[in-house]
Tab-separated table of C-alpha atoms in Angstrom:
chain	number	residue	atom	x	y	z
A	27	UNK	CA	8.688	-2.991	1.104
A	28	UNK	CA	8.643	0.609	0.643
A	29	UNK	CA	12.441	1.777	2.274
A	30	UNK	CA	13.363	5.390	2.554
A	31	UNK	CA	10.903	9.124	3.986
A	32	UNK	CA	9.202	9.692	0.281
A	33	UNK	CA	7.018	12.718	-0.231
A	34	UNK	CA	5.995	11.447	-3.549
A	35	UNK	CA	6.809	7.889	-4.537
A	36	UNK	CA	10.295	6.780	-5.388
A	37	UNK	CA	12.236	3.241	-5.470
A	38	UNK	CA	15.926	1.447	-3.601
A	39	UNK	CA	18.236	2.196	-6.595
A	40	UNK	CA	22.258	1.439	-7.245
A	41	UNK	CA	23.805	3.120	-9.478
A	42	UNK	CA	26.641	5.855	-10.481
A	43	UNK	CA	26.185	9.648	-10.221
A	44	UNK	CA	25.733	11.835	-13.124
A	45	UNK	CA	27.024	14.452	-13.766
A	46	UNK	CA	25.661	17.565	-11.671
A	47	UNK	CA	25.965	15.175	-8.484
A	48	UNK	CA	29.932	14.498	-8.731
A	49	UNK	CA	30.486	18.141	-9.406
A	50	UNK	CA	28.711	18.714	-6.273
A	51	UNK	CA	30.756	16.018	-3.869
A	52	UNK	CA	34.246	16.871	-2.342
A	53	UNK	CA	36.255	15.055	-3.548
A	54	UNK	CA	38.601	12.787	-1.558
A	55	UNK	CA	42.019	10.671	-0.957
A	56	UNK	CA	42.294	7.267	-2.232
A	57	UNK	CA	44.310	6.250	1.444
A	58	UNK	CA	44.497	7.382	4.288
A	59	UNK	CA	47.935	7.570	7.476
A	60	UNK	CA	46.222	4.327	7.646
A	61	UNK	CA	47.702	1.803	4.576
A	62	UNK	CA	43.243	1.725	4.025
A	63	UNK	CA	41.322	3.179	1.813
A	64	UNK	CA	38.878	5.532	2.032
A	65	UNK	CA	35.450	5.495	2.478
A	66	UNK	CA	33.281	8.629	2.148
A	67	UNK	CA	29.704	8.363	2.249
A	68	UNK	CA	27.623	11.686	2.565
A	69	UNK	CA	24.454	10.781	3.726
A	70	UNK	CA	20.796	13.389	2.678
A	71	UNK	CA	18.135	12.470	5.684
A	72	UNK	CA	15.568	14.875	7.747
A	73	UNK	CA	15.978	14.241	11.705
A	74	UNK	CA	12.407	12.549	11.718
A	75	UNK	CA	12.445	9.992	8.905
A	76	UNK	CA	12.812	6.701	11.035
A	77	UNK	CA	14.222	4.816	7.739
A	78	UNK	CA	17.182	7.322	7.685
A	79	UNK	CA	17.395	5.888	11.741
A	80	UNK	CA	16.755	2.511	10.389
A	81	UNK	CA	19.896	3.243	7.476
A	82	UNK	CA	21.615	4.285	10.310
A	83	UNK	CA	21.981	1.364	12.623
A	84	UNK	CA	22.541	-0.533	9.393
A	85	UNK	CA	25.043	1.646	8.005
A	86	UNK	CA	27.126	1.780	10.866
A	87	UNK	CA	27.000	-2.381	11.422
A	88	UNK	CA	28.568	-2.394	7.900
A	89	UNK	CA	31.409	-0.024	9.022
A	90	UNK	CA	31.824	-1.723	11.873
A	91	UNK	CA	32.446	-5.151	10.385
A	92	UNK	CA	34.739	-3.625	7.354
A	93	UNK	CA	37.138	-1.043	9.272
A	94	UNK	CA	40.113	-3.458	8.653
A	95	UNK	CA	39.486	-2.598	5.327
A	96	UNK	CA	38.790	0.311	4.877
A	97	UNK	CA	38.875	3.755	7.123
A	98	UNK	CA	34.730	5.553	6.371
A	99	UNK	CA	34.550	9.095	6.390
A	100	UNK	CA	30.201	10.049	7.428
A	101	UNK	CA	29.072	13.399	6.559
A	102	UNK	CA	25.671	13.974	6.587
A	103	UNK	CA	23.587	17.038	5.117
A	104	UNK	CA	19.394	17.964	5.615
A	105	UNK	CA	16.524	16.916	3.929
A	106	UNK	CA	13.312	18.922	4.570
A	107	UNK	CA	10.344	16.050	4.381
A	108	UNK	CA	7.870	18.593	5.375
A	109	UNK	CA	9.617	22.637	5.443
A	110	UNK	CA	6.183	23.608	6.395
A	111	UNK	CA	6.935	21.259	9.475
A	112	UNK	CA	5.158	24.308	12.092
A	113	UNK	CA	7.504	25.207	14.511
A	114	UNK	CA	5.994	25.141	17.790
A	115	UNK	CA	5.178	21.307	17.038
A	116	UNK	CA	2.220	19.237	16.554
A	117	UNK	CA	0.708	15.626	18.135
A	118	UNK	CA	2.881	13.621	16.090
A	119	UNK	CA	0.606	10.450	16.815
A	120	UNK	CA	-1.738	12.653	14.581
A	121	UNK	CA	0.213	14.386	11.941
A	122	UNK	CA	0.708	10.406	10.355
A	123	UNK	CA	-2.964	9.629	10.876
A	124	UNK	CA	-3.479	13.194	9.236
A	125	UNK	CA	-0.788	12.594	6.875
A	126	UNK	CA	-1.330	8.728	6.362
A	127	UNK	CA	-4.638	8.790	6.427
A	128	UNK	CA	-6.342	5.056	6.821
A	129	UNK	CA	-2.586	3.056	6.245
A	130	UNK	CA	-1.153	5.471	9.290
A	131	UNK	CA	-2.288	2.601	12.370
A	132	UNK	CA	-0.647	0.312	9.904
A	133	UNK	CA	2.680	1.826	9.862
A	134	UNK	CA	2.967	2.741	12.697
A	135	UNK	CA	3.360	-1.604	13.546
A	136	UNK	CA	5.171	-2.119	10.729
A	137	UNK	CA	7.521	1.058	11.752
A	138	UNK	CA	7.085	-1.684	15.038
A	139	UNK	CA	8.356	-4.234	13.670
A	140	UNK	CA	11.183	-2.491	11.444
A	141	UNK	CA	12.867	-0.701	14.980
A	142	UNK	CA	12.483	-4.083	16.735
A	143	UNK	CA	15.393	-5.162	14.104
A	144	UNK	CA	17.410	-3.458	14.911
A	145	UNK	CA	17.300	-2.993	18.660
A	146	UNK	CA	15.163	-0.002	19.693
A	147	UNK	CA	11.610	0.423	20.383
A	148	UNK	CA	9.609	2.681	18.084
A	149	UNK	CA	7.270	5.432	20.747
A	150	UNK	CA	4.905	7.401	18.439
A	151	UNK	CA	4.170	9.912	20.941
A	152	UNK	CA	5.423	13.580	21.448
A	153	UNK	CA	5.441	16.406	18.781
A	154	UNK	CA	6.259	16.656	15.766
A	155	UNK	CA	7.755	18.941	14.058
A	156	UNK	CA	10.163	21.647	11.629
A	157	UNK	CA	13.250	20.234	11.523
A	158	UNK	CA	15.612	23.327	10.951
A	159	UNK	CA	17.461	23.593	14.515
A	160	UNK	CA	18.337	20.198	14.124
A	161	UNK	CA	19.830	20.865	10.543
A	162	UNK	CA	21.403	23.431	11.782
A	163	UNK	CA	23.194	22.142	15.028
A	164	UNK	CA	24.119	18.923	12.856
A	165	UNK	CA	25.190	21.413	11.157
A	166	UNK	CA	27.598	23.236	14.022
A	167	UNK	CA	28.658	19.476	15.370
A	168	UNK	CA	30.899	18.585	11.639
A	169	UNK	CA	32.484	21.525	11.777
A	170	UNK	CA	33.795	20.300	14.872
A	171	UNK	CA	34.606	16.382	13.526
A	172	UNK	CA	33.287	14.165	12.087
A	173	UNK	CA	32.008	11.492	14.107
A	174	UNK	CA	30.703	14.483	16.763
A	175	UNK	CA	28.389	15.181	13.311
A	176	UNK	CA	27.726	10.843	13.405
A	177	UNK	CA	26.913	10.393	16.825
A	178	UNK	CA	24.693	13.845	17.367
A	179	UNK	CA	22.707	12.424	14.869
A	180	UNK	CA	22.069	9.192	16.936
A	181	UNK	CA	21.377	10.681	20.628
A	182	UNK	CA	18.074	13.309	17.442
A	183	UNK	CA	17.312	9.914	16.648
A	184	UNK	CA	17.373	8.162	19.715
A	185	UNK	CA	15.322	11.099	21.850
A	186	UNK	CA	12.623	11.450	19.057
A	187	UNK	CA	11.948	8.301	17.604
A	188	UNK	CA	12.498	6.337	21.209
A	189	UNK	CA	11.303	8.270	23.642
A	190	UNK	CA	8.852	11.233	22.268
A	191	UNK	CA	11.123	14.070	22.381
A	192	UNK	CA	10.513	17.154	20.501
A	193	UNK	CA	12.087	17.486	17.582
A	194	UNK	CA	11.995	21.410	17.732
A	195	UNK	CA	12.512	21.074	21.904
A	196	UNK	CA	16.202	23.806	22.427
A	197	UNK	CA	16.292	21.394	25.408
A	198	UNK	CA	16.723	18.240	23.935
A	199	UNK	CA	19.180	19.243	21.075
A	200	UNK	CA	21.158	20.705	23.952
A	201	UNK	CA	20.968	17.889	25.375
A	202	UNK	CA	22.340	15.522	23.162
A	203	UNK	CA	24.763	18.226	22.318
A	204	UNK	CA	26.390	17.551	25.643
A	205	UNK	CA	25.772	14.156	25.193
A	206	UNK	CA	28.250	13.675	22.481
A	207	UNK	CA	30.301	16.414	23.585
A	208	UNK	CA	29.496	19.325	20.564
A	209	UNK	CA	30.337	23.085	22.372
A	210	UNK	CA	28.763	26.015	21.574
A	211	UNK	CA	25.998	24.751	21.045
A	212	UNK	CA	23.879	26.674	23.211
A	213	UNK	CA	25.056	30.027	21.707
A	214	UNK	CA	25.092	28.917	18.538
A	215	UNK	CA	21.788	27.916	17.836
A	216	UNK	CA	20.768	31.391	20.259
A	217	UNK	CA	20.539	33.026	17.064
A	218	UNK	CA	17.901	31.939	14.301
A	219	UNK	CA	20.111	32.792	12.179
A	220	UNK	CA	23.295	30.710	12.863
A	221	UNK	CA	23.860	27.681	10.149
A	222	UNK	CA	21.032	28.945	8.189
A	223	UNK	CA	22.655	29.832	4.755
A	224	UNK	CA	24.258	26.124	4.870
A	225	UNK	CA	21.888	24.715	6.065
A	226	UNK	CA	20.119	25.760	2.748
A	227	UNK	CA	23.110	25.512	1.097
A	228	UNK	CA	24.106	22.127	2.071
A	229	UNK	CA	19.887	21.288	0.691
A	230	UNK	CA	20.746	22.637	-2.734
A	231	UNK	CA	24.443	21.373	-3.062
A	232	UNK	CA	23.892	16.978	-1.744
A	233	UNK	CA	19.379	16.867	-1.363
A	234	UNK	CA	17.735	19.140	-4.664
A	235	UNK	CA	17.999	16.572	-7.189
A	236	UNK	CA	17.351	13.301	-4.810
A	237	UNK	CA	12.474	11.349	-3.624
A	238	UNK	CA	13.742	10.760	-1.480
A	239	UNK	CA	15.782	10.565	1.970
A	240	UNK	CA	17.670	7.959	2.907
A	241	UNK	CA	20.385	9.486	0.147
A	242	UNK	CA	23.907	7.909	0.087
A	243	UNK	CA	26.471	9.574	-2.675
A	244	UNK	CA	29.611	7.292	-1.652
A	245	UNK	CA	32.842	8.008	-2.792
A	246	UNK	CA	31.213	10.970	-4.706
A	247	UNK	CA	30.284	8.600	-7.383
A	248	UNK	CA	27.995	5.685	-6.214
A	249	UNK	CA	24.677	6.864	-4.667
A	250	UNK	CA	22.135	4.149	-2.846
A	251	UNK	CA	18.769	4.796	-1.171
A	252	UNK	CA	16.580	3.901	1.693
A	253	UNK	CA	16.402	2.172	4.709
A	254	UNK	CA	19.009	-0.594	3.750
A	255	UNK	CA	20.222	-4.427	5.118
A	256	UNK	CA	23.889	-3.899	6.059
A	257	UNK	CA	24.796	-6.701	3.186
A	258	UNK	CA	23.908	-4.198	0.507
A	259	UNK	CA	26.176	-1.097	2.605
A	260	UNK	CA	28.772	-4.042	2.091
A	261	UNK	CA	28.716	-4.678	-1.321
A	262	UNK	CA	28.400	-1.126	-1.199
A	263	UNK	CA	31.999	-0.725	-0.370
A	264	UNK	CA	34.000	-3.197	-2.069
A	265	UNK	CA	31.620	-1.676	-5.255
A	266	UNK	CA	32.535	1.840	-4.271
A	267	UNK	CA	36.224	1.027	-3.321
A	268	UNK	CA	37.784	-1.271	-7.137
């Protein structure tokens, strides 16, 4: 079963990151003011990757089950499944039928089943296109707090995957920002240059050496990928904390 949104074939793995990736990961302490060990998770994802949303839901479930043991710090970083996706948007269903050909209907059916297993209704309606503005906004939210960033990622996924929202719709993005308390989003997105440099820097720093998403680096040392079930994340937390 494919667990990643991929530009090409890729498989699940859980391994220590290489030296270059370890240097890229920001350092942090081994504890916090609560006395619990800190688990830091750097997530590379794209806003139109369904397995990224499934992975987030399962990650959230694993974090909720582990909060008595660990403190968590989750940071979201950009990845572009299709860097050439049009800004103006194209019909989502037709785009994926063109991309996947005869496999498209099977993929739609499979994702519908997977989403229902995490309490969601998969919606293939609406438009898809460039995810740059969503990544700019996610970066901006992170400057106001990681909890706001995490909540914004959820709202964007909910809109795009379950409500037929267009990922490039400025009003949809601003509505998502308002829901989670991100301030100044309209002014930030109004200037098309805001956040582009930072998105490209994060893309190079966290996502240049991966081939698919979602991708997770835990405590700067351990890498795993795919929309894995909660128990896989739980085991990963234990390994990373040792």
